[in-house]
Amino acid sequence: MAEEGMYVSLKGIRLYARHGVANQERTVGNEFEVDLRVETDFSEAAEKDCLEGTVNYADLYRIVREEMAIPSLLIEHAAGRIMHRIFKEFPRIEAVQIRVAKLNPPIGALLDRAEVEISRRRRQHKKPQ
């Protein structure tokens, strides 16, 4: 029996990356922060204490790090790539919530961050009748 409301989260991942519309942002780079939360049934891991029954958060971190290393004009694009790759590599993940924040964005204003957030459930395929 699958449990309800099981999540694996990574909070406050700090990375240096090269995302931005201005050429200088992609040349010089900036600090970014990523939060990731995935929904997955890890009842087997909770019961048997086995890594095979869950999603390894080290693997999730690797995906975030690798995708953030690819320069993009928009943080929306970086967030979308991370989400798509997680769904592709982890069939047991049912939903992904990701927040990507550019810290101290160069827009001539005093603000901590500009951020985007995506929450998406895996698309369920209808079975033929």
PDB file of N, CA, C and O in Angstrom, residues 18-22 25-26 32 67-68 70-81 100 102 116:
ATOM      1  N   ARG A  18      25.992  30.727 -14.702  1.00  0.00           N
ATOM      2  CA  ARG A  18      26.045  31.785 -15.719  1.00  0.00           C
ATOM      3  C   ARG A  18      24.726  31.872 -16.480  1.00  0.00           C
ATOM      4  O   ARG A  18      24.653  31.510 -17.643  1.00  0.00           O
ATOM      5  N   HIS A  19      23.699  32.344 -15.786  1.00  0.00           N
ATOM      6  CA  HIS A  19      22.388  32.519 -16.399  1.00  0.00           C
ATOM      7  C   HIS A  19      22.048  34.001 -16.420  1.00  0.00           C
ATOM      8  O   HIS A  19      22.260  34.699 -15.432  1.00  0.00           O
ATOM      9  N   GLY A  20      21.505  34.468 -17.532  1.00  0.00           N
ATOM     10  CA  GLY A  20      21.059  35.850 -17.601  1.00  0.00           C
ATOM     11  C   GLY A  20      20.889  36.313 -19.030  1.00  0.00           C
ATOM     12  O   GLY A  20      21.519  35.788 -19.953  1.00  0.00           O
ATOM     13  N   VAL A  21      20.045  37.301 -19.196  1.00  0.00           N
ATOM     14  CA  VAL A  21      19.781  37.859 -20.525  1.00  0.00           C
ATOM     15  C   VAL A  21      20.981  38.668 -21.012  1.00  0.00           C
ATOM     16  O   VAL A  21      21.347  38.606 -22.182  1.00  0.00           O
ATOM     17  N   ALA A  22      21.614  39.413 -20.114  1.00  0.00           N
ATOM     18  CA  ALA A  22      22.773  40.232 -20.495  1.00  0.00           C
ATOM     19  C   ALA A  22      23.997  39.340 -20.695  1.00  0.00           C
ATOM     20  O   ALA A  22      24.228  38.392 -19.939  1.00  0.00           O
ATOM     21  N   GLU A  25      26.151  38.727 -17.673  1.00  0.00           N
ATOM     22  CA  GLU A  25      25.668  37.745 -16.691  1.00  0.00           C
ATOM     23  C   GLU A  25      26.138  36.342 -17.059  1.00  0.00           C
ATOM     24  O   GLU A  25      26.463  35.546 -16.182  1.00  0.00           O
ATOM     25  N   ARG A  26      26.171  36.048 -18.352  1.00  0.00           N
ATOM     26  CA  ARG A  26      26.617  34.723 -18.786  1.00  0.00           C
ATOM     27  C   ARG A  26      28.137  34.623 -18.811  1.00  0.00           C
ATOM     28  O   ARG A  26      28.687  33.535 -18.779  1.00  0.00           O
ATOM     29  N   PHE A  32      23.421  31.526  -7.255  1.00  0.00           N
ATOM     30  CA  PHE A  32      22.049  31.049  -7.367  1.00  0.00           C
ATOM     31  C   PHE A  32      21.750  30.142  -6.187  1.00  0.00           C
ATOM     32  O   PHE A  32      22.647  29.533  -5.605  1.00  0.00           O
ATOM     33  N   GLU A  67      22.759  20.599 -14.518  1.00  0.00           N
ATOM     34  CA  GLU A  67      21.886  21.452 -15.327  1.00  0.00           C
ATOM     35  C   GLU A  67      22.142  22.943 -15.072  1.00  0.00           C
ATOM     36  O   GLU A  67      22.067  23.751 -15.988  1.00  0.00           O
ATOM     37  N   MET A  68      22.454  23.299 -13.832  1.00  0.00           N
ATOM     38  CA  MET A  68      22.758  24.701 -13.533  1.00  0.00           C
ATOM     39  C   MET A  68      24.083  25.122 -14.164  1.00  0.00           C
ATOM     40  O   MET A  68      24.322  26.314 -14.384  1.00  0.00           O
ATOM     41  N   ILE A  70      24.935  24.590 -17.177  1.00  0.00           N
ATOM     42  CA  ILE A  70      24.679  24.918 -18.586  1.00  0.00           C
ATOM     43  C   ILE A  70      24.089  26.325 -18.650  1.00  0.00           C
ATOM     44  O   ILE A  70      22.980  26.552 -18.146  1.00  0.00           O
ATOM     45  N   PRO A  71      24.808  27.305 -19.239  1.00  0.00           N
ATOM     46  CA  PRO A  71      24.292  28.681 -19.277  1.00  0.00           C
ATOM     47  C   PRO A  71      22.953  28.778 -20.014  1.00  0.00           C
ATOM     48  O   PRO A  71      22.735  28.120 -21.029  1.00  0.00           O
ATOM     49  N   SER A  72      22.068  29.596 -19.461  1.00  0.00           N
ATOM     50  CA  SER A  72      20.757  29.872 -20.063  1.00  0.00           C
ATOM     51  C   SER A  72      20.495  31.359 -19.995  1.00  0.00           C
ATOM     52  O   SER A  72      21.011  32.042 -19.111  1.00  0.00           O
ATOM     53  N   LEU A  73      19.664  31.836 -20.890  1.00  0.00           N
ATOM     54  CA  LEU A  73      19.226  33.223 -20.794  1.00  0.00           C
ATOM     55  C   LEU A  73      18.324  33.408 -19.578  1.00  0.00           C
ATOM     56  O   LEU A  73      18.406  34.414 -18.880  1.00  0.00           O
ATOM     57  N   LEU A  74      17.471  32.419 -19.330  1.00  0.00           N
ATOM     58  CA  LEU A  74      16.437  32.545 -18.308  1.00  0.00           C
ATOM     59  C   LEU A  74      16.550  31.458 -17.246  1.00  0.00           C
ATOM     60  O   LEU A  74      16.802  30.294 -17.573  1.00  0.00           O
ATOM     61  N   ILE A  75      16.300  31.846 -15.995  1.00  0.00           N
ATOM     62  CA  ILE A  75      16.277  30.837 -14.937  1.00  0.00           C
ATOM     63  C   ILE A  75      15.057  29.924 -15.091  1.00  0.00           C
ATOM     64  O   ILE A  75      15.075  28.792 -14.633  1.00  0.00           O
ATOM     65  N   GLU A  76      14.026  30.403 -15.783  1.00  0.00           N
ATOM     66  CA  GLU A  76      12.874  29.555 -16.092  1.00  0.00           C
ATOM     67  C   GLU A  76      13.314  28.339 -16.910  1.00  0.00           C
ATOM     68  O   GLU A  76      12.831  27.218 -16.692  1.00  0.00           O
ATOM     69  N   HIS A  77      14.224  28.570 -17.847  1.00  0.00           N
ATOM     70  CA  HIS A  77      14.718  27.493 -18.699  1.00  0.00           C
ATOM     71  C   HIS A  77      15.546  26.506 -17.889  1.00  0.00           C
ATOM     72  O   HIS A  77      15.390  25.281 -18.033  1.00  0.00           O
ATOM     73  N   ALA A  78      16.405  27.005 -17.021  1.00  0.00           N
ATOM     74  CA  ALA A  78      17.213  26.127 -16.169  1.00  0.00           C
ATOM     75  C   ALA A  78      16.308  25.280 -15.274  1.00  0.00           C
ATOM     76  O   ALA A  78      16.510  24.067 -15.136  1.00  0.00           O
ATOM     77  N   ALA A  79      15.302  25.889 -14.670  1.00  0.00           N
ATOM     78  CA  ALA A  79      14.369  25.157 -13.810  1.00  0.00           C
ATOM     79  C   ALA A  79      13.618  24.088 -14.607  1.00  0.00           C
ATOM     80  O   ALA A  79      13.441  22.960 -14.142  1.00  0.00           O
ATOM     81  N   GLY A  80      13.188  24.426 -15.809  1.00  0.00           N
ATOM     82  CA  GLY A  80      12.478  23.469 -16.660  1.00  0.00           C
ATOM     83  C   GLY A  80      13.350  22.285 -17.049  1.00  0.00           C
ATOM     84  O   GLY A  80      12.881  21.142 -17.049  1.00  0.00           O
ATOM     85  N   ARG A  81      14.627  22.537 -17.356  1.00  0.00           N
ATOM     86  CA  ARG A  81      15.537  21.440 -17.691  1.00  0.00           C
ATOM     87  C   ARG A  81      15.724  20.501 -16.508  1.00  0.00           C
ATOM     88  O   ARG A  81      15.736  19.277 -16.675  1.00  0.00           O
ATOM     89  N   VAL A 100      14.244  28.215  -8.347  1.00  0.00           N
ATOM     90  CA  VAL A 100      15.576  28.691  -8.715  1.00  0.00           C
ATOM     91  C   VAL A 100      15.596  30.197  -8.490  1.00  0.00           C
ATOM     92  O   VAL A 100      14.749  30.919  -9.019  1.00  0.00           O
ATOM     93  N   LYS A 102      18.024  33.747  -8.435  1.00  0.00           N
ATOM     94  CA  LYS A 102      19.259  34.471  -8.729  1.00  0.00           C
ATOM     95  C   LYS A 102      19.444  35.464  -7.590  1.00  0.00           C
ATOM     96  O   LYS A 102      18.601  36.329  -7.364  1.00  0.00           O
ATOM     97  N   VAL A 116      12.055  31.926  -9.675  1.00  0.00           N
ATOM     98  CA  VAL A 116      10.936  31.266 -10.351  1.00  0.00           C
ATOM     99  C   VAL A 116      10.684  29.944  -9.645  1.00  0.00           C
ATOM    100  O   VAL A 116      11.581  29.387  -9.006  1.00  0.00           O
TER     101      VAL A 116
END
